[in-house]
Coordinates of C-alpha atoms in Angstrom, one line a residue:
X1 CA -19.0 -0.7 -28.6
X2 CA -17.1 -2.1 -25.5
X3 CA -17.3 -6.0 -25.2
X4 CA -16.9 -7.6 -22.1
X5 CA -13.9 -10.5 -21.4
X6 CA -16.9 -12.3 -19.7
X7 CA -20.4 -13.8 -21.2
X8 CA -23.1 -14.5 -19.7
X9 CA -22.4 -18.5 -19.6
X10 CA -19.4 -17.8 -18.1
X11 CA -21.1 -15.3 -15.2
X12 CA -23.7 -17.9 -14.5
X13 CA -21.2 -20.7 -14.0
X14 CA -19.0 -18.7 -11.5
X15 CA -21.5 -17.0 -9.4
X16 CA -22.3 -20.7 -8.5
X17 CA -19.0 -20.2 -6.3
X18 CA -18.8 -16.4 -5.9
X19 CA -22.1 -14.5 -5.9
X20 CA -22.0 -11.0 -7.1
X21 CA -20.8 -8.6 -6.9
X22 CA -17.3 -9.6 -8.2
X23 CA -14.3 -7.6 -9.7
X24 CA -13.0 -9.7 -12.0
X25 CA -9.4 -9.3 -14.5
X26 CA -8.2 -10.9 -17.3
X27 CA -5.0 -12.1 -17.2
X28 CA -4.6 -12.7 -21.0
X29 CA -5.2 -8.9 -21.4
X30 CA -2.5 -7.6 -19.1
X31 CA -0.1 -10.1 -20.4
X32 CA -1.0 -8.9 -23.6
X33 CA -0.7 -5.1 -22.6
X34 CA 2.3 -5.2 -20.3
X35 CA 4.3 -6.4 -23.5
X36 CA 2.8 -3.9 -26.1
X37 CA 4.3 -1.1 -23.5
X38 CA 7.4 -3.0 -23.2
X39 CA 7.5 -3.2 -27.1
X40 CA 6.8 0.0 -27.4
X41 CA 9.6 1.5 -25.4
X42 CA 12.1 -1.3 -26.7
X43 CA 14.0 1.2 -28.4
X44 CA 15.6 2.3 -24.7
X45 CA 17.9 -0.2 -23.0
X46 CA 17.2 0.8 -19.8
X47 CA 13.3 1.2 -20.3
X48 CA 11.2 0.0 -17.0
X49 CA 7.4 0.2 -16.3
X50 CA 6.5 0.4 -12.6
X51 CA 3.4 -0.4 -12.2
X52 CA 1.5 1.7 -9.5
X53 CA 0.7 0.1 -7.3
X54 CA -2.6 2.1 -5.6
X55 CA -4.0 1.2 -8.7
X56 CA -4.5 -2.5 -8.1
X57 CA -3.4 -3.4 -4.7
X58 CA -3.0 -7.4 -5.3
X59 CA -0.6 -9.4 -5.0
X60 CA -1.3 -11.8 -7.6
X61 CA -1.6 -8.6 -10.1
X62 CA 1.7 -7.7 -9.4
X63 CA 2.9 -11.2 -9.8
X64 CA 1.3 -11.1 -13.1
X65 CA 3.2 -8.2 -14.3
X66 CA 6.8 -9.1 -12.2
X67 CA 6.6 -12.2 -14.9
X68 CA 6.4 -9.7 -17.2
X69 CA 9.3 -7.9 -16.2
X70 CA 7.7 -4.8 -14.4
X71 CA 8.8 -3.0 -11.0
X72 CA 6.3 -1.4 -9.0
X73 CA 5.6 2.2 -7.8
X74 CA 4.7 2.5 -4.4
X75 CA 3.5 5.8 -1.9
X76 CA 3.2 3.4 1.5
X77 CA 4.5 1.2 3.7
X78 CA 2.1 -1.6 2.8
X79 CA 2.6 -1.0 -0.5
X80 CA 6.5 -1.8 0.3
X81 CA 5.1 -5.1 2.3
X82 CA 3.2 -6.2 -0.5
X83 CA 5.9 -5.1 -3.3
X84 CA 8.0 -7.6 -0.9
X85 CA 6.4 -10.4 -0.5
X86 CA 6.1 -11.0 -4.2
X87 CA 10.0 -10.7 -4.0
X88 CA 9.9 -7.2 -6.0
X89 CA 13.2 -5.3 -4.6
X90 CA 15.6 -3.3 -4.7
X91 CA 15.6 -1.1 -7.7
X92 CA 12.6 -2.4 -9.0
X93 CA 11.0 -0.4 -6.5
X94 CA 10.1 3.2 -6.9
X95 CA 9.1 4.5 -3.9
X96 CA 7.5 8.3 -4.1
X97 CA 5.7 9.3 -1.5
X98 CA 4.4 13.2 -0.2
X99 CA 4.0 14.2 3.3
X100 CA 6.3 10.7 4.3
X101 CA 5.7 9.5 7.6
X102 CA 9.0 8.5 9.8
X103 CA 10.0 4.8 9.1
X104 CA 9.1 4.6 5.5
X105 CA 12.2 5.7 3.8
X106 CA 13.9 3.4 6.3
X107 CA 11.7 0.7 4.8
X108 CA 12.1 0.9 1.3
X109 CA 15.8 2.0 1.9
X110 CA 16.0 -1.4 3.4
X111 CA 14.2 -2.8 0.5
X112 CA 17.2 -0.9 -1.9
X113 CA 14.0 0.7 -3.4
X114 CA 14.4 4.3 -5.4
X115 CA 13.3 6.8 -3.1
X116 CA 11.9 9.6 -5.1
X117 CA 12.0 12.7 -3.4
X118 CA 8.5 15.0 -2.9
X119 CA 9.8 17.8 -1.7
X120 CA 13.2 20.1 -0.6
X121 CA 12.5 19.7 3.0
X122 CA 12.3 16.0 2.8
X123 CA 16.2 15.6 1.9
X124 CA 16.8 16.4 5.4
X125 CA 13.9 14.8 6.6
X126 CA 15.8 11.4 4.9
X127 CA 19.5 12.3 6.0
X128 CA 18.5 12.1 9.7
X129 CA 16.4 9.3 9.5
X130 CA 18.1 6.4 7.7
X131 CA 20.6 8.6 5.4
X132 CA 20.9 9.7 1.7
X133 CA 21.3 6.0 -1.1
X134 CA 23.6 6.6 -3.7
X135 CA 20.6 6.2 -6.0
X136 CA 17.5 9.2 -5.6
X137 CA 15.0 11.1 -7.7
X138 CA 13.5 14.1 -7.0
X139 CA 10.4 15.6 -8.5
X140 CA 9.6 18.3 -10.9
X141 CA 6.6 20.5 -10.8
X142 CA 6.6 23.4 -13.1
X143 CA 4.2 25.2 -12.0
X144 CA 1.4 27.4 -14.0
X145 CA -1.1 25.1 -16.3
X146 CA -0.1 22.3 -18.4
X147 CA -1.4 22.2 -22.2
X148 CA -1.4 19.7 -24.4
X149 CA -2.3 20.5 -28.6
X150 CA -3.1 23.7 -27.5
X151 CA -5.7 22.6 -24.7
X152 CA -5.4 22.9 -20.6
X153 CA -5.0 19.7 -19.5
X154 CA -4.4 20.4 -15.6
X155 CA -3.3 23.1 -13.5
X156 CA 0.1 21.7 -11.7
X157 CA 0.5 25.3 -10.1
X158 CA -2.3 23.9 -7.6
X159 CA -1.1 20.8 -7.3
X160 CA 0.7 19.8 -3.8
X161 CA 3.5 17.9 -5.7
X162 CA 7.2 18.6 -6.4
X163 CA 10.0 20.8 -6.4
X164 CA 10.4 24.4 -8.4
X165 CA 13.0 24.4 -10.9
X166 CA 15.0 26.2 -8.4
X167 CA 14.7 24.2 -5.5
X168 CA 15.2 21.7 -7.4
X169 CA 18.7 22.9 -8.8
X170 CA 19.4 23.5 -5.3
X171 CA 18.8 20.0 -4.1
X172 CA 20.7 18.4 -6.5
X173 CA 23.7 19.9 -5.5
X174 CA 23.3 19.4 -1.2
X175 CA 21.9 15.6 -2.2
X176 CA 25.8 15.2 -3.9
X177 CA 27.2 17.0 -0.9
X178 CA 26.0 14.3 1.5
X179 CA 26.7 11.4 -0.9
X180 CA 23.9 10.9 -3.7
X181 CA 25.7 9.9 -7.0
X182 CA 23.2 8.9 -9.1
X183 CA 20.3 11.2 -9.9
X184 CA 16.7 10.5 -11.9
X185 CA 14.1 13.3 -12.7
X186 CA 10.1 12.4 -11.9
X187 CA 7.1 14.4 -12.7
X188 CA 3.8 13.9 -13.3
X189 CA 1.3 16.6 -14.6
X190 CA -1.6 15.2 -16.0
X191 CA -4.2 12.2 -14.8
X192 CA -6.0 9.6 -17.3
X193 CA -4.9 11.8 -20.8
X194 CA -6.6 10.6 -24.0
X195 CA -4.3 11.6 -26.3
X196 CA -0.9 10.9 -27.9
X197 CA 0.3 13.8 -27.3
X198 CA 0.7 13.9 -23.4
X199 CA 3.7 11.5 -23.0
X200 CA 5.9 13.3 -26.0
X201 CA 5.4 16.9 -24.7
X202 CA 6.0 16.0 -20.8
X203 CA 8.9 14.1 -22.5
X204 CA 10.4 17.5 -23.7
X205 CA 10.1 19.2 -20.8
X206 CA 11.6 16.3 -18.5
X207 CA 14.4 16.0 -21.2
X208 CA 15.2 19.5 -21.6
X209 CA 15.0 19.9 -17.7
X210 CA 18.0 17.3 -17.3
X211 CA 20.1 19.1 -19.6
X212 CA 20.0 22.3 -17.8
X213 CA 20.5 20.3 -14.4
X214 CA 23.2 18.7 -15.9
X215 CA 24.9 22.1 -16.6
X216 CA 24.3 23.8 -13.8
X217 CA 24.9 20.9 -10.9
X218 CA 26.9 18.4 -12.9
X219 CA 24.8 15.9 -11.4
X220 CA 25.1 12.6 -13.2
X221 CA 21.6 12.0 -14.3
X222 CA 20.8 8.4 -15.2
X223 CA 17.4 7.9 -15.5
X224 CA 13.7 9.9 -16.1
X225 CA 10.8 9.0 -14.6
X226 CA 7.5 10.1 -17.1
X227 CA 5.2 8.4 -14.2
X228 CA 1.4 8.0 -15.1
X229 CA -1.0 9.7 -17.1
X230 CA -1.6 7.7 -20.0
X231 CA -5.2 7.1 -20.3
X232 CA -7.8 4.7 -21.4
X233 CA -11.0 5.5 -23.3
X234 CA -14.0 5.1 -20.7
X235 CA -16.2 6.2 -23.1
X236 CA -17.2 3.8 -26.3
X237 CA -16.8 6.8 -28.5
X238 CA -13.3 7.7 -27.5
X239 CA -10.4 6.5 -29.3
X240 CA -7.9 4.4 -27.2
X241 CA -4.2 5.9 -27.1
X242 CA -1.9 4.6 -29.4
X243 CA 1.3 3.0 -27.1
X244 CA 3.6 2.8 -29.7
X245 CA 3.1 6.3 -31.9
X246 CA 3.4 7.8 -28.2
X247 CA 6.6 5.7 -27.6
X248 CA 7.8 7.1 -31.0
X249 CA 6.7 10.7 -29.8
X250 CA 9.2 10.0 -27.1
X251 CA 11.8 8.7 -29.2
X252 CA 12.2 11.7 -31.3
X253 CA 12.3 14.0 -28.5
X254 CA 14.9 11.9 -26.8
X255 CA 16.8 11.9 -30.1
X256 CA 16.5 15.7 -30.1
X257 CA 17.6 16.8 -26.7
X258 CA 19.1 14.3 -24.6
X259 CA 21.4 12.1 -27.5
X260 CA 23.1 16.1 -28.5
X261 CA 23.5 16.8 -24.8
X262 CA 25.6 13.7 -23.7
X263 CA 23.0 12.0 -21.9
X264 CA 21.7 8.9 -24.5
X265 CA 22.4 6.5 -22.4
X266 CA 19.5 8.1 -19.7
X267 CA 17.4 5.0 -18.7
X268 CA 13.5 6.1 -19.4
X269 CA 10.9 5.0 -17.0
X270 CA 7.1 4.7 -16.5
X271 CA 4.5 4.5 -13.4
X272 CA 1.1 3.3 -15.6
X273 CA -1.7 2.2 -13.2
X274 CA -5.1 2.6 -15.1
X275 CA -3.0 2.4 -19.0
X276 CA -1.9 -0.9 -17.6
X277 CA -4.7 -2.4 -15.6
X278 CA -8.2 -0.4 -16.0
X279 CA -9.6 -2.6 -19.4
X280 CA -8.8 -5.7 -18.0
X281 CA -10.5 -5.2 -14.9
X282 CA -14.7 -5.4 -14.8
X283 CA -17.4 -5.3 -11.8
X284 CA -20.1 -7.9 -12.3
X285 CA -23.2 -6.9 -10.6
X286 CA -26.7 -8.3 -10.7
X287 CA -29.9 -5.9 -11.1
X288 CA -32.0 -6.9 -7.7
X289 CA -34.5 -4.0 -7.4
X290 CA -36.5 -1.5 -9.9
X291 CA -38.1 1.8 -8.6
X292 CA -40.5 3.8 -10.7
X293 CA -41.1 7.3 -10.0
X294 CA -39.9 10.5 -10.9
X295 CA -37.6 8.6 -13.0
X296 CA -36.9 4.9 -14.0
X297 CA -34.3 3.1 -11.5
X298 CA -32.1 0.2 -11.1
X299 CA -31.1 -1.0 -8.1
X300 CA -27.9 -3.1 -8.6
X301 CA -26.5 -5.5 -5.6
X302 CA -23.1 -3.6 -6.0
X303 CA -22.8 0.3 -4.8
X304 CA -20.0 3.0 -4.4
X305 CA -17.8 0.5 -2.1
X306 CA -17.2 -0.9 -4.8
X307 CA -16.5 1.5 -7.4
X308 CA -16.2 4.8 -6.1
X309 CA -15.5 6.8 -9.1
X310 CA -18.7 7.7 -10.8
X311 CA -20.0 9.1 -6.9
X312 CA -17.0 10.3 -6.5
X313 CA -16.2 12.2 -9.5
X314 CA -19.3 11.8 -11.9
X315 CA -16.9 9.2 -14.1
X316 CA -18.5 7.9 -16.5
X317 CA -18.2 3.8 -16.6
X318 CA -19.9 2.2 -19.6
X319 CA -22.0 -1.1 -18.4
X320 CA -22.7 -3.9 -20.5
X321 CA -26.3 -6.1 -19.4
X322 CA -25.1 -9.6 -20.2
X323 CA -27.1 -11.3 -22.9
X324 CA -28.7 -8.2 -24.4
X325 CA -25.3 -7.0 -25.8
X326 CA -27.8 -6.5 -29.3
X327 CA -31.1 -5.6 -28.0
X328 CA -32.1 -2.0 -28.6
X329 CA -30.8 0.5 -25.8
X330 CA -34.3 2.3 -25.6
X331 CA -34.7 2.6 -21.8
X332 CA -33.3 5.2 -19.4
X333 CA -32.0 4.5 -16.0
X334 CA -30.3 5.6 -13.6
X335 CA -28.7 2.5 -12.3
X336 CA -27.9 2.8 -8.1
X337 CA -26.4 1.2 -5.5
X338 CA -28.4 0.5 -1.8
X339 CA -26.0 3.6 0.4
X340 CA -27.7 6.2 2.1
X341 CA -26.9 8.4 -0.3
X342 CA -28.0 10.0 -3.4
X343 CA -24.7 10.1 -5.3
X344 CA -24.4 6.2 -5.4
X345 CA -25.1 6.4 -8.7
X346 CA -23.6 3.7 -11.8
X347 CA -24.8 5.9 -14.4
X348 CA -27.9 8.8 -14.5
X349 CA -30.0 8.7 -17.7
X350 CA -28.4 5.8 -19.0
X351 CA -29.7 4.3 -22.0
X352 CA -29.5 0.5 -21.7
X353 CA -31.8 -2.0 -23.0
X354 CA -34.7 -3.3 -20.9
X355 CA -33.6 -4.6 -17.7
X356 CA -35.0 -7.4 -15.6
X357 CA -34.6 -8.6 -11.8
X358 CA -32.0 -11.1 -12.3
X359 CA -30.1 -9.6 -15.0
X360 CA -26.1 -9.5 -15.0
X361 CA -24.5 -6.4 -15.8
X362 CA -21.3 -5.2 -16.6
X363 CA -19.3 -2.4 -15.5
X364 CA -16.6 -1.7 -17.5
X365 CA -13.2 -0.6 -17.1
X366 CA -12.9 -1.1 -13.1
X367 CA -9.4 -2.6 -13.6
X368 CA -7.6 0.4 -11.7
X369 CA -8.7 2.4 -9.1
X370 CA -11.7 0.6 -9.1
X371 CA -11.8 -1.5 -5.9
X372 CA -8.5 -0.3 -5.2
X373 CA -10.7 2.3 -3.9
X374 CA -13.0 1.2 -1.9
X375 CA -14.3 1.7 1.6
X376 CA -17.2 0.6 4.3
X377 CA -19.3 2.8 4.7
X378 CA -22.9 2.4 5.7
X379 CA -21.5 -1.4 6.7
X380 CA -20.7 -2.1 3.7
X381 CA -18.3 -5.2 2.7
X382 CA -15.9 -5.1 0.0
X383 CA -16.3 -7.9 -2.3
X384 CA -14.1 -10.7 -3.9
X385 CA -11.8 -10.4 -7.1
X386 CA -11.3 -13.1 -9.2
X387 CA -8.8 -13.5 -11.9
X388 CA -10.0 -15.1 -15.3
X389 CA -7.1 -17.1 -16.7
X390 CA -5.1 -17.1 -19.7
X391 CA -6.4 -20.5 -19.8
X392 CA -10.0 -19.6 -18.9
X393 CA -10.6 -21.1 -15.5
X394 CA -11.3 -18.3 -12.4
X395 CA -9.1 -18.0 -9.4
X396 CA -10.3 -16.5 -6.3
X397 CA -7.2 -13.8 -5.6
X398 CA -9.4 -12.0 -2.9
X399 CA -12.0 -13.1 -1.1
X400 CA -15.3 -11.1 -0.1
X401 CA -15.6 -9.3 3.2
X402 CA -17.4 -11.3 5.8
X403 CA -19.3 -9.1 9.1
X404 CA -16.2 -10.5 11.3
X405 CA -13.8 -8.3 8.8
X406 CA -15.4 -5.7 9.5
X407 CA -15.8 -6.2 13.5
X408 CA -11.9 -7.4 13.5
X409 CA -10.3 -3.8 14.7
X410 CA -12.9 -3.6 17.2
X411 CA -12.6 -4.8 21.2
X412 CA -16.2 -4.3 23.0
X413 CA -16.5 -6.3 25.6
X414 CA -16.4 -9.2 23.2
X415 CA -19.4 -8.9 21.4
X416 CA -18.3 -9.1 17.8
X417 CA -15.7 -11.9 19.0

């Protein structure tokens, strides 16, 4: 069973200064997390996590995990900005992008980020705008279907992502013609895997991939990018990945194919958004409406604005009502959000224990792409996020939308002024 960081003391007490809804993270727990990964990987000198950065775009976040000796990952210029004004730089920035608009490699160039390449066309793209670093990845797609312990995992061959093996042969060897010295590999096949599995095969295939680069462009490659993928176990039945037996998956295949190849002394590193961030983060929301008809409903003060993924993709998000954590879950709801429309859904056919108006409930597991995600439709305002300290107090690290937020792009005649 999943137990919230916060009680229901503690929800009552803080909604006195910030009414729901609320993200809210727990700093102890990323702490905590950040150095299991870093543990885990300790066996690499050159091992870096870059945290991506679409998964929780706050500053204070990434502050949190620069203390912890973390870089980010970032796919836009405001992700630079923000990267920036925490002071992350230079190569503790990896910047991959697709379809880059002009400026942006100038940008995180400027920075002395890691530009990591999307596609063949885009090294020209970056010679005539700002000019090829020293330092550059590209970005491996192979293709087909990707299975993991004999199971399809995802279908890369669809995906809009990456080079070819060929193309990317190919752009090794013009990247070295107009100056590139240093060379990483980046790929990443597979969203949100539960599994140990995922990180040791891609592993392989990124490992065996530098060796045949390495022979055939003689490009000297000093670092591999495994990116995201690593998952976290939404559900309460699921089994949470184990960081450090898929850390030693990744050892032995390192020990395997790079070390006999001449290239142990490759740097490995990791882009984990929801791995890193998605326990630690939870939506408070408080149960303001019940509708009885066809079925039973519960009619939350939060909606999709602020957690798009269960309208969005049917995710499933385990909620928690505060207080009742060991009451009987013998009513079904399907617990909704006020848009006008009929997939602003929490959960459908939930069994939860018998809510009342008032009640405080839970949604798990919001850490990443949670309101990272977020929009306004319908009008709707994004809410605050709060950070629950090592030391227990709450800080306000974004503050709720107000109508004038919303207004603030518009110029009509002064009327929202």
């Amino acid at each position: 069973m999943k137990k919230p960081f916060v009680t229901l003391d503690e929800v009552c007490s803080i909604v006195k200064d910030y009414p729901t809804p609320f993200h809210i993270y727990d700093e102890k727990g990323i702490r905590e997390n950040a150095r299991k990964l870093k543990q885990a990987f300790s066996w690499n000198k050159g091992f870096k996590e870059y945290f991506a950065v679409k998964a929780t775009p706050n500053p204070f976040i990434l502050k949190i995990l620069k203390e912890e000796g973390c870089g980010t990952d970032c796919s836009s210029m405001t992700e630079l900005l923000m990267s920036e004004a925490v002071g992350i730089k230079e190569h503790n920035i990896m910047f991959s992008s697709n379809d880059t608009p002009a400026g942006e490699y100038t940008k995180a160039k400027e920075l002395g980020a890691i530009i990591n390449l999307d596609d063949y066309t885009m090294i020209d793209f970056l010679n005539e705008e700002c000019g090829i670093p020293e330092t550059i990845s590209c970005r491996y797609n192979p293709g087909g279907v990707y299975e993991v312990s004999n199971g399809i995992m995802d279908n890369p061959g669809d995906a809009k992502y990456g080079f070819t093996k060929e193309q990317l042969i190919e752009g090794y060897k013009k990247l070295m013609t107009l100056g590139a010295k240093n060379f990483g590999i980046h790929s990443f096949l597979v969203s949100n895997t539960v599994t140990n599995d995922y990180y040791p095969k891609l592993a392989r295939t990124l490992f065996e991939l530098a060796v045949e680069l390495k022979q055939k462009t003689g490009a000297n490659i000093t670092f591999i990018n495994l990116s995201g993928g690593v998952g976290v176990p939404y559900r309460p039945d699921q089994a949470e990945n184990d960081i450090f037996v898929i850390g030693e998956g990744v050892r032995k295949a390192y020990e395997e194919i790079l070390v006999p190849n001449g290239l142990g002394d490759v740097a490995l590193f990791t882009e984990l958004g929801r791995f890193m961030l998605a326990p630690y983060g939870e939506l408070v929301t408080k149960a303001i409406h019940e509708k009885h008809i066809y079925k039973e409903y519960i009619g939350v003060d939060a909606c999709a604005v602020n957690l798009m993924r269960p309208a969005m993709y049917g995710a499933y998000h385990h909620i928690t009502v505060l207080g009742k954590e060991n009451d009987p879950c013998d009513h079904k709801y399907d617990v909704t959000g006020s848009l006008c429309e009929n997939n602003d859904k929490f959960a459908i056919d939930r069994m939860l224990p018998e809510i009342e108006i008032g009640d405080y409930l839970v949604i798990h597991d919001t850490g990443a792409h949670g309101f990272a995600m977020g929009y306004n439709y319908n009008g709707k305002l994004k809410s605050a996020e709060l950070l629950k300290k090592e030391d227990g107090s709450i800080q306000m690290i974004r503050r709720a939308e107000t109508p004038a937020d919303y207004f603030a792009t518009l110029d009509f005649t002064g009327l929202f002024k």
